[in-house]
Structure formats: C-alpha cells, structure tokens
Coordinates of C-alpha atoms in Angstrom, one line a residue:
M1120 CA -24.5 147.7 -123.5
S1121 CA -22.8 150.8 -124.8
D1122 CA -24.9 153.4 -126.6
N1123 CA -22.0 153.5 -129.1
V1124 CA -23.0 150.0 -130.4
P1125 CA -25.5 150.3 -133.2
L1126 CA -29.0 149.0 -132.4
E1127 CA -28.8 146.4 -135.2
I1128 CA -25.6 145.0 -133.7
Q1129 CA -27.3 144.9 -130.2
E1130 CA -30.2 143.1 -131.8
E1131 CA -27.9 140.4 -133.2
I1132 CA -26.4 139.9 -129.8
I1133 CA -29.7 139.9 -127.9
K1134 CA -31.3 137.3 -130.2
R1135 CA -28.7 134.8 -129.1
L1136 CA -29.6 135.0 -125.5
P1137 CA -31.9 132.5 -123.6
V1138 CA -35.5 133.5 -123.0
K1139 CA -35.0 134.0 -119.2
S1140 CA -32.3 136.6 -119.9
L1141 CA -34.4 138.4 -122.5
I1142 CA -37.3 138.7 -120.0
R1143 CA -35.0 140.3 -117.5
F1144 CA -33.4 142.6 -120.1
R1145 CA -36.7 144.1 -121.0
S1146 CA -36.3 146.3 -117.9
V1147 CA -32.8 147.5 -118.8
S1148 CA -33.9 150.2 -121.3
K1149 CA -36.9 151.3 -123.3
S1150 CA -35.2 150.5 -126.6
W1151 CA -34.5 146.9 -125.5
K1152 CA -38.0 146.4 -124.2
S1153 CA -39.5 147.8 -127.4
L1154 CA -37.2 145.5 -129.5
I1155 CA -37.9 142.3 -127.5
D1156 CA -41.6 143.0 -127.3
S1157 CA -41.9 143.7 -131.0
S1158 CA -44.0 141.2 -133.1
N1159 CA -41.1 140.8 -135.6
F1160 CA -38.6 139.9 -132.9
I1161 CA -41.0 137.5 -131.1
A1162 CA -41.9 135.7 -134.3
H1163 CA -38.3 135.2 -135.5
Y1164 CA -36.6 134.5 -132.2
R1165 CA -35.1 131.0 -132.3
S1166 CA -33.5 129.2 -129.3
Q1167 CA -31.6 125.9 -129.4
Q1168 CA -32.4 125.1 -125.8
Q1169 CA -34.6 122.1 -125.6
H1170 CA -36.7 121.0 -122.6
L1171 CA -38.7 117.9 -121.6
L1172 CA -41.8 118.6 -119.6
L1173 CA -43.3 115.8 -117.4
Y1174 CA -46.8 116.2 -116.0
N1175 CA -48.1 113.6 -113.6
H1176 CA -51.5 113.9 -112.0
Q1177 CA -52.6 111.0 -109.9
Y1178 CA -56.0 111.4 -108.4
D1179 CA -56.1 112.4 -104.7
Y1180 CA -52.7 114.0 -105.2
D1181 CA -51.5 117.5 -106.3
P1182 CA -50.2 117.5 -109.9
N1183 CA -46.5 117.1 -110.3
C1184 CA -45.1 119.1 -113.2
V1185 CA -41.3 119.4 -113.9
S1186 CA -39.2 120.7 -116.8
I1187 CA -35.9 119.1 -117.5
V1188 CA -33.2 120.7 -119.6
D1189 CA -32.6 118.3 -122.5
D1190 CA -28.9 118.5 -123.2
N1191 CA -25.8 116.6 -122.1
T1192 CA -26.6 117.3 -118.5
F1193 CA -29.9 115.4 -118.7
P1194 CA -31.7 114.8 -116.3
Q1195 CA -29.8 116.8 -113.7
H1196 CA -31.2 120.3 -114.3
R1197 CA -35.0 120.2 -113.5
V1198 CA -37.3 122.8 -112.2
S1199 CA -40.9 122.6 -110.9
I1200 CA -43.5 124.2 -113.2
T1201 CA -46.7 125.9 -111.9
L1202 CA -49.5 125.2 -114.3
P1203 CA -51.3 128.3 -115.6
P1204 CA -55.0 128.5 -114.5
L1205 CA -56.2 127.9 -118.1
V1206 CA -54.3 124.6 -118.2
K1207 CA -55.5 123.5 -114.8
M1208 CA -59.1 124.2 -116.0
L1209 CA -58.7 121.6 -118.8
G1210 CA -58.3 118.7 -116.4
S1211 CA -57.4 115.5 -118.3
Y1212 CA -56.5 116.9 -121.7
R1213 CA -55.5 115.6 -125.1
K1214 CA -52.2 116.8 -126.6
L1215 CA -52.8 118.2 -130.0
G1216 CA -49.1 118.9 -130.5
T1217 CA -46.1 121.0 -129.9
S1218 CA -44.7 123.6 -132.4
H1219 CA -42.0 126.3 -132.1
G1220 CA -42.0 125.9 -128.3
L1221 CA -45.8 126.1 -127.8
L1222 CA -47.9 123.2 -126.4
C1223 CA -51.4 122.8 -127.6
L1224 CA -53.9 121.0 -125.3
Y1225 CA -57.6 120.2 -125.8
N1226 CA -60.6 119.1 -123.7
N1227 CA -64.3 119.5 -124.0
G1228 CA -64.5 122.2 -126.8
R1229 CA -61.6 124.3 -125.6
V1230 CA -58.0 124.6 -126.8
V1231 CA -55.2 126.0 -124.6
I1232 CA -52.0 127.2 -126.3
W1233 CA -49.3 127.3 -123.6
N1234 CA -45.7 128.6 -123.6
P1235 CA -44.1 126.9 -120.5
T1236 CA -40.9 129.0 -120.9
I1237 CA -42.6 132.3 -120.2
R1238 CA -45.5 130.8 -118.2
K1239 CA -48.2 132.2 -120.4
A1240 CA -51.3 130.6 -122.0
V1241 CA -54.3 131.6 -124.1
A1242 CA -57.5 129.7 -124.6
V1243 CA -59.6 129.2 -127.8
V1244 CA -63.2 128.1 -127.8
V1245 CA -63.6 125.7 -130.7
P1246 CA -66.9 126.3 -132.5
N1247 CA -69.2 123.6 -134.0
V1248 CA -67.6 120.6 -132.3
V1249 CA -69.5 117.5 -133.2
N1250 CA -69.2 113.9 -131.9
T1251 CA -72.3 112.2 -133.1
K1252 CA -73.3 109.0 -134.9
M1253 CA -72.9 110.9 -138.2
F1254 CA -69.9 113.3 -137.7
N1255 CA -66.7 113.7 -135.6
T1256 CA -64.3 116.6 -135.1
E1257 CA -60.5 116.3 -135.6
L1258 CA -58.1 119.1 -134.6
G1259 CA -54.5 120.0 -135.4
F1260 CA -52.1 122.7 -134.3
G1261 CA -48.9 124.3 -135.6
V1262 CA -47.0 127.5 -136.2
C1263 CA -46.7 129.1 -139.6
R1264 CA -43.1 128.8 -140.8
E1265 CA -43.1 132.3 -142.5
T1266 CA -45.0 134.4 -140.0
G1267 CA -44.6 132.6 -136.6
D1268 CA -48.4 132.8 -136.3
P1269 CA -50.0 129.9 -134.3
K1270 CA -52.9 128.1 -136.1
I1271 CA -55.5 125.5 -135.2
V1272 CA -57.2 123.5 -138.0
K1273 CA -60.6 121.9 -137.3
I1274 CA -61.9 119.1 -139.6
T1275 CA -65.5 117.7 -139.5
C1276 CA -65.4 114.1 -140.9
I1277 CA -67.9 111.3 -141.3
D1278 CA -68.0 108.9 -138.3
R1279 CA -66.1 105.6 -138.9
F1280 CA -69.3 103.6 -138.4
R1281 CA -71.5 105.7 -140.7
N1282 CA -72.2 104.7 -144.3
M1283 CA -70.5 107.5 -146.2
E1284 CA -72.8 107.1 -149.2
S1285 CA -75.7 108.3 -147.1
V1286 CA -73.9 111.6 -146.4
T1287 CA -74.3 114.1 -149.3
S1288 CA -72.4 117.0 -147.7
I1289 CA -70.2 117.8 -144.7
P1290 CA -71.2 121.1 -143.0
Q1291 CA -68.2 123.5 -142.3
Q1292 CA -65.8 120.7 -143.2
V1293 CA -62.6 122.6 -142.5
E1294 CA -62.0 125.8 -140.5
V1295 CA -58.8 127.5 -139.5
F1296 CA -58.1 129.7 -136.4
T1297 CA -55.2 132.2 -136.6
L1298 CA -54.0 133.7 -133.3
S1299 CA -53.1 137.1 -134.9
T1300 CA -56.7 137.7 -136.0
G1301 CA -58.4 135.7 -133.2
A1302 CA -60.9 134.4 -135.6
W1303 CA -62.0 131.2 -137.4
R1304 CA -62.3 131.2 -141.2
S1305 CA -62.2 128.8 -144.2
P1306 CA -58.7 127.7 -145.3
N1307 CA -56.9 129.4 -148.2
S1308 CA -56.8 126.0 -150.1
S1309 CA -59.8 124.2 -151.5
N1310 CA -58.3 120.6 -151.5
L1311 CA -60.2 119.2 -148.6
P1312 CA -59.9 115.7 -147.2
R1313 CA -61.9 113.0 -149.1
K1314 CA -65.1 111.8 -147.5
S1315 CA -63.6 108.3 -147.2
I1316 CA -60.9 109.3 -144.8
I1317 CA -61.1 108.0 -141.3
F1318 CA -58.8 109.6 -138.8
G1319 CA -57.1 107.7 -136.0
D1320 CA -59.6 108.8 -133.4
R1321 CA -57.6 108.1 -130.3
Q1322 CA -59.0 109.6 -127.2
S1323 CA -55.6 110.5 -125.5
E1324 CA -53.7 112.0 -128.4
D1325 CA -54.1 113.2 -132.0
G1326 CA -51.4 113.8 -134.6
V1327 CA -48.1 115.6 -134.5
C1328 CA -46.6 118.8 -136.0
V1329 CA -43.3 118.6 -137.8
D1330 CA -41.7 121.7 -139.1
G1331 CA -45.0 123.5 -139.5
V1332 CA -46.8 120.6 -141.1
Y1333 CA -49.4 118.6 -139.0
Y1334 CA -49.8 114.9 -139.6
W1335 CA -52.6 112.4 -138.7
L1336 CA -52.6 108.7 -139.0
A1337 CA -55.7 107.7 -141.0
T1338 CA -57.4 104.9 -142.9
D1339 CA -59.2 105.1 -146.3
R1340 CA -62.4 103.2 -145.8
S1341 CA -62.7 102.6 -149.5
T1342 CA -59.5 100.6 -149.7
V1343 CA -58.9 99.9 -145.9
D1344 CA -55.3 101.2 -146.4
N1345 CA -53.5 103.0 -143.6
M1346 CA -52.0 106.3 -144.6
I1347 CA -50.9 109.7 -143.3
I1348 CA -52.9 112.9 -143.9
S1349 CA -51.0 116.2 -143.6
F1350 CA -51.9 119.9 -143.4
D1351 CA -49.3 122.6 -144.1
M1352 CA -49.8 125.5 -141.7
T1353 CA -48.2 128.0 -144.2
S1354 CA -49.9 127.1 -147.5
E1355 CA -53.0 125.6 -145.7
E1356 CA -52.9 122.7 -148.2
F1357 CA -53.9 119.1 -147.3
G1358 CA -51.7 116.2 -148.5
E1359 CA -51.7 112.4 -148.4
A1360 CA -48.7 110.1 -147.9
N1361 CA -48.8 106.4 -148.4
L1362 CA -47.0 104.2 -145.7
P1363 CA -44.7 101.4 -146.6
D1364 CA -46.5 98.2 -147.6
N1365 CA -46.0 96.4 -144.3
F1366 CA -47.7 99.3 -142.4
V1367 CA -50.5 99.7 -145.0
Y1368 CA -51.8 96.1 -145.0
E1369 CA -50.3 94.2 -142.1
S1370 CA -50.4 96.7 -139.2
S1371 CA -53.6 97.8 -137.5
I1372 CA -53.9 101.6 -137.2
W1373 CA -54.2 101.1 -133.5
D1374 CA -50.7 99.7 -133.3
L1375 CA -49.1 102.7 -135.1
Y1376 CA -48.1 106.0 -133.5
I1377 CA -46.4 109.1 -134.9
Y1378 CA -44.0 111.5 -133.2
N1379 CA -41.7 114.4 -133.9
L1380 CA -37.9 113.7 -133.6
R1381 CA -35.7 116.7 -134.4
E1382 CA -38.3 118.0 -136.9
S1383 CA -38.5 114.6 -138.7
L1384 CA -41.6 112.3 -138.7
V1385 CA -41.1 109.1 -136.7
L1386 CA -43.4 106.1 -136.9
V1387 CA -43.6 103.6 -134.0
E1388 CA -45.0 100.1 -134.5
H1389 CA -46.3 98.2 -131.4
S1390 CA -46.0 94.4 -131.7
A1391 CA -49.0 93.5 -129.6
E1392 CA -48.5 89.8 -129.9
V1393 CA -45.3 90.0 -127.9
D1394 CA -46.9 90.8 -124.5
N1395 CA -46.6 94.6 -124.9
R1396 CA -42.8 94.4 -124.7
V1397 CA -41.7 95.2 -128.2
Y1398 CA -41.8 98.5 -130.2
S1399 CA -40.1 99.3 -133.5
V1400 CA -39.0 102.9 -134.3
W1401 CA -38.9 104.1 -137.9
M1402 CA -38.0 107.6 -139.4
M1403 CA -39.2 109.1 -142.6
E1404 CA -36.4 110.0 -145.0
D1405 CA -36.3 113.6 -146.1
G1406 CA -40.1 113.8 -146.1
A1407 CA -40.4 111.2 -148.8
P1408 CA -43.6 109.1 -148.7
K1409 CA -43.1 105.4 -148.2
S1410 CA -39.4 106.0 -147.3
F1411 CA -39.0 105.0 -143.7
T1412 CA -35.8 103.7 -142.2
K1413 CA -35.8 101.5 -139.1
L1414 CA -33.8 103.1 -136.3
Y1415 CA -34.0 100.4 -133.6
T1416 CA -36.3 98.0 -131.8
I1417 CA -37.2 98.3 -128.1
H1418 CA -37.5 95.1 -126.1
L1419 CA -37.8 95.0 -122.3
P1420 CA -38.0 91.4 -121.1
D1421 CA -38.5 92.5 -117.5
A1422 CA -41.1 95.2 -117.8
T1423 CA -44.3 96.0 -119.8
I1424 CA -44.2 99.1 -122.0
N1425 CA -47.4 100.9 -121.5
C1426 CA -46.6 103.5 -124.1
I1427 CA -43.9 105.7 -125.6
V1428 CA -44.9 109.3 -124.5
E1429 CA -42.2 111.4 -126.2
F1430 CA -38.7 111.4 -127.6
R1431 CA -35.6 113.2 -126.3
R1432 CA -33.7 115.4 -128.7
S1433 CA -31.0 112.7 -128.7
G1434 CA -33.5 110.2 -130.1
E1435 CA -34.0 108.3 -126.9
P1436 CA -37.7 107.4 -126.2
V1437 CA -39.4 108.5 -123.0
M1438 CA -41.7 105.7 -121.9
E1439 CA -44.2 104.7 -119.3
V1440 CA -43.4 101.1 -118.1
T1441 CA -44.8 98.8 -115.5
N1442 CA -42.7 96.4 -113.5
D1443 CA -43.4 92.7 -113.8
D1444 CA -45.0 92.7 -110.3
G1445 CA -47.6 95.0 -111.7
E1446 CA -47.6 97.2 -108.6
S1447 CA -46.1 100.4 -110.0
S1448 CA -45.5 102.3 -113.2
W1449 CA -42.5 104.6 -113.8
C1450 CA -41.3 107.1 -116.3
V1451 CA -38.0 105.9 -117.9
V1452 CA -35.7 106.7 -120.8
Y1453 CA -34.5 104.0 -123.1
E1454 CA -30.9 104.1 -124.5
P1455 CA -31.0 102.2 -127.9
N1456 CA -27.2 101.4 -128.0
S1457 CA -26.8 100.0 -124.6
K1458 CA -30.5 98.8 -124.4
E1459 CA -30.6 100.1 -120.9
I1460 CA -33.3 102.1 -119.2
S1461 CA -32.8 105.0 -116.7
N1462 CA -35.5 106.0 -114.3
L1463 CA -36.6 109.6 -114.2
D1464 CA -37.7 109.3 -110.5
M1465 CA -41.4 109.9 -111.3
L1466 CA -43.8 107.3 -110.0
L1467 CA -46.8 107.1 -112.2
G1468 CA -49.1 104.2 -111.4
T1469 CA -51.3 104.2 -108.3
D1470 CA -54.5 102.3 -107.4
E1471 CA -56.4 105.6 -107.5
G1472 CA -55.6 106.1 -111.2
G1473 CA -54.7 109.3 -113.0
F1474 CA -52.9 110.5 -116.1
F1475 CA -49.3 111.3 -117.3
Y1476 CA -48.0 113.4 -120.2
A1477 CA -44.5 114.3 -121.5
H1478 CA -43.9 117.1 -123.9
S1479 CA -40.7 118.1 -125.7
Y1480 CA -40.4 121.8 -126.4
M1481 CA -37.8 124.5 -127.1
E1482 CA -37.6 128.0 -125.6
T1483 CA -39.6 130.6 -127.4
L1484 CA -41.1 134.1 -127.0
L1485 CA -44.3 133.4 -128.7
L1486 CA -47.4 134.6 -126.7
L1487 CA -45.2 137.3 -125.0
D1488 CA -47.4 140.0 -126.7
Q1489 CA -50.7 138.3 -125.6
P1490 CA -52.5 139.5 -122.5
S1491 CA -52.7 137.0 -119.6
F1492 CA -55.8 134.8 -119.3
M1493 CA -56.9 135.6 -122.8
V1494 CA -59.8 133.6 -124.1
F1495 CA -60.9 133.8 -127.8
D1496 CA -64.6 132.9 -128.3
K1497 CA -66.1 133.4 -131.7
G1498 CA -63.5 135.9 -132.6
I1499 CA -64.1 137.9 -129.4
K1500 CA -61.3 138.4 -126.9
Q1501 CA -62.5 137.9 -123.4

C-alpha cells in the first residue's frame, strides 16, 4: 500500500480483511505489524466470517476436527484443524461457551480458551473447585463488550441435595478471572446469586454466552420454578429472568437447553414422551424475559435425535441422530422449511464409544498478543 495513503486510511482498509490475510500482512512492514499486533486493534477487530467446527473423537481412533465456512457455500469449504496441545490435554471436555470467536473448554480444574482461527490457546487453572456433598462449582465464559477482554466467572453454590438452611455461608461464592491481568478477584458487583438457586448441573455442557452476557438454566429450590440466571461480562452484574409459564411449571429442567443464535438466546424443549424424535425451538424477543417466540418444531419419524449440538448462522440446527437400525450415528443439519436433513459426512457412533462436539465461531484476532502454551495458575504465568 502506498506510503502516500495516511495510516488511518490504511487501518480502515486493513480492518476489513479476513484474519488469514492480516496474519500474512504482518510481515509486509513494521508499521502494519505494529498496527495489527496492537491491543486496541486486536480488541476491536470484527469479522463477519462465520465457521462451524466439528470435533469427533471415537475411542481407538485419532480425533477428527474440521472447520466449515458457514455461508451460502456450506458445507463445501472445509479444512482440517490440528488441535493445540492444551486442547488435546483436556481430553473429554465440557464446552463453557463461545464468545467473540473464542471457544472456552473445561475439564478437571482447568479451562482452555482457544482461538481456532489463529490456532492459539491459553490455559487457566481454576482455583477452589469444589464438587462435594455440600457445594458445587459452576463456570461461565464471555468477552467484555467494551474492552474485548475475555473473562471467566466461577460460582460456588449449594449442592442440589443439600438442605440450604443448614448452610450459613458460602466461601468465595463468586470469583472472576480477567485475561488481561491473569488473576482471579471478586466481581465488581455485590448482587450475588441467591442460596436457593440450583444450576442445571449437566455434565457435558453448561450455559451459553450471548452478546457478552452468560446465561444458565436454573431452578429455584424454594418455589421449584425453572428460570434463567445471567451474568454480564461488562458490568459483572447477575440477573434473573423468568421463563414462560409452560416452561416454568410443566417442563423439567432436564428437557430444556439454551443456545446462541445470531446473538439471540434460543430455548429448545425436548418432548421426551415422543420417543426422542421431537424438539421445539423458541427465541427470546429483544432480551425480554418471558417473551419467547416459537420458531419451529423438529420431528424426524425415521431417526432418533440424540441431541442438538449447535445452530448454523442461518438458524438451521446441527444435530446428532441415530438411524432406526441403531447401528450408526451421524452429524446432520435440519432445514426447517423443507423439513429435510442433510448429512455432513461425519460418522459419530461406534461400539467403542467416544464424544462429539460442534462449535459455531467467527474469525477473531483475540489471543494474538498472548504467548503460545501460556498457562495462568494463581495469577502466575507459566
């Protein structure tokens, strides 16, 4: 680019380029490298390019990880992804969430924040994790809307089978980790979750981050009502949202799931009495509590829906299904208008067992300024 073009104009042009081009252009000139590597540019870079990452690990086989460009060419443009060592070390992980192009994964007291676009990851050791007959630990992840700083929130809550009246205090109830400081601290807000709140407590997944706010499905043990608990990664305020009456009283918390669809909260209801073949998809209207609109119902008469694992940017759900013969499971995409499914050519089910994940993410430069193989342990970089 000509030296006669002012640097601020060059910056406006550069910020519209895809991440892969930006990584290459860092070697063009010192001024471009300095610009692209700056914390301000990294934090505020936004790409519209969306991807769907599929990770399939069947025991006795090497992991299969592919990233598919999620646009009108889907699923033609796919590339194999090499997992970073920090992700491989997690083994069978729980997905805490995705936010601003970062994936957050957890297993056995360690969180890994991963940017699959630039193939970089950092690990965070979570302190004071408890899973006892008295307390449990819940986690959430998101990126601050104002600063672009990734955060992890850790909540210590009373175990669902414990009599809460016998617990007078909860030690270190809420702690927040901020990547820029590499340290855990108390949140800026003092409105902590009530003792009566029971989080969903699923082993394979937690909540979901939508536009910098993390959501958990929860139950109030005092009223036995289902609800949604939120944590804003910018203000660090907790919030509560009531669900529509049919979800509060009639649905079991185990039949409800939440997802992020185009930065809107989506609620999926599983109709267990219909032989695992029917799911209903609802979307929250403009963030208003109790205002959910039904988008469509999924019914596959010739297959069993094991689970909805993710949503495409178009709104089509990505699902794991098993054929009626019960011999094989596949990753498919459901088209709500035609009610047809398309196979993504990824065999999932084997007799040996294993695990499968799908993550939707956009391209980002976050973590570009972090050293490779960084591990944060008690505020100390290792």
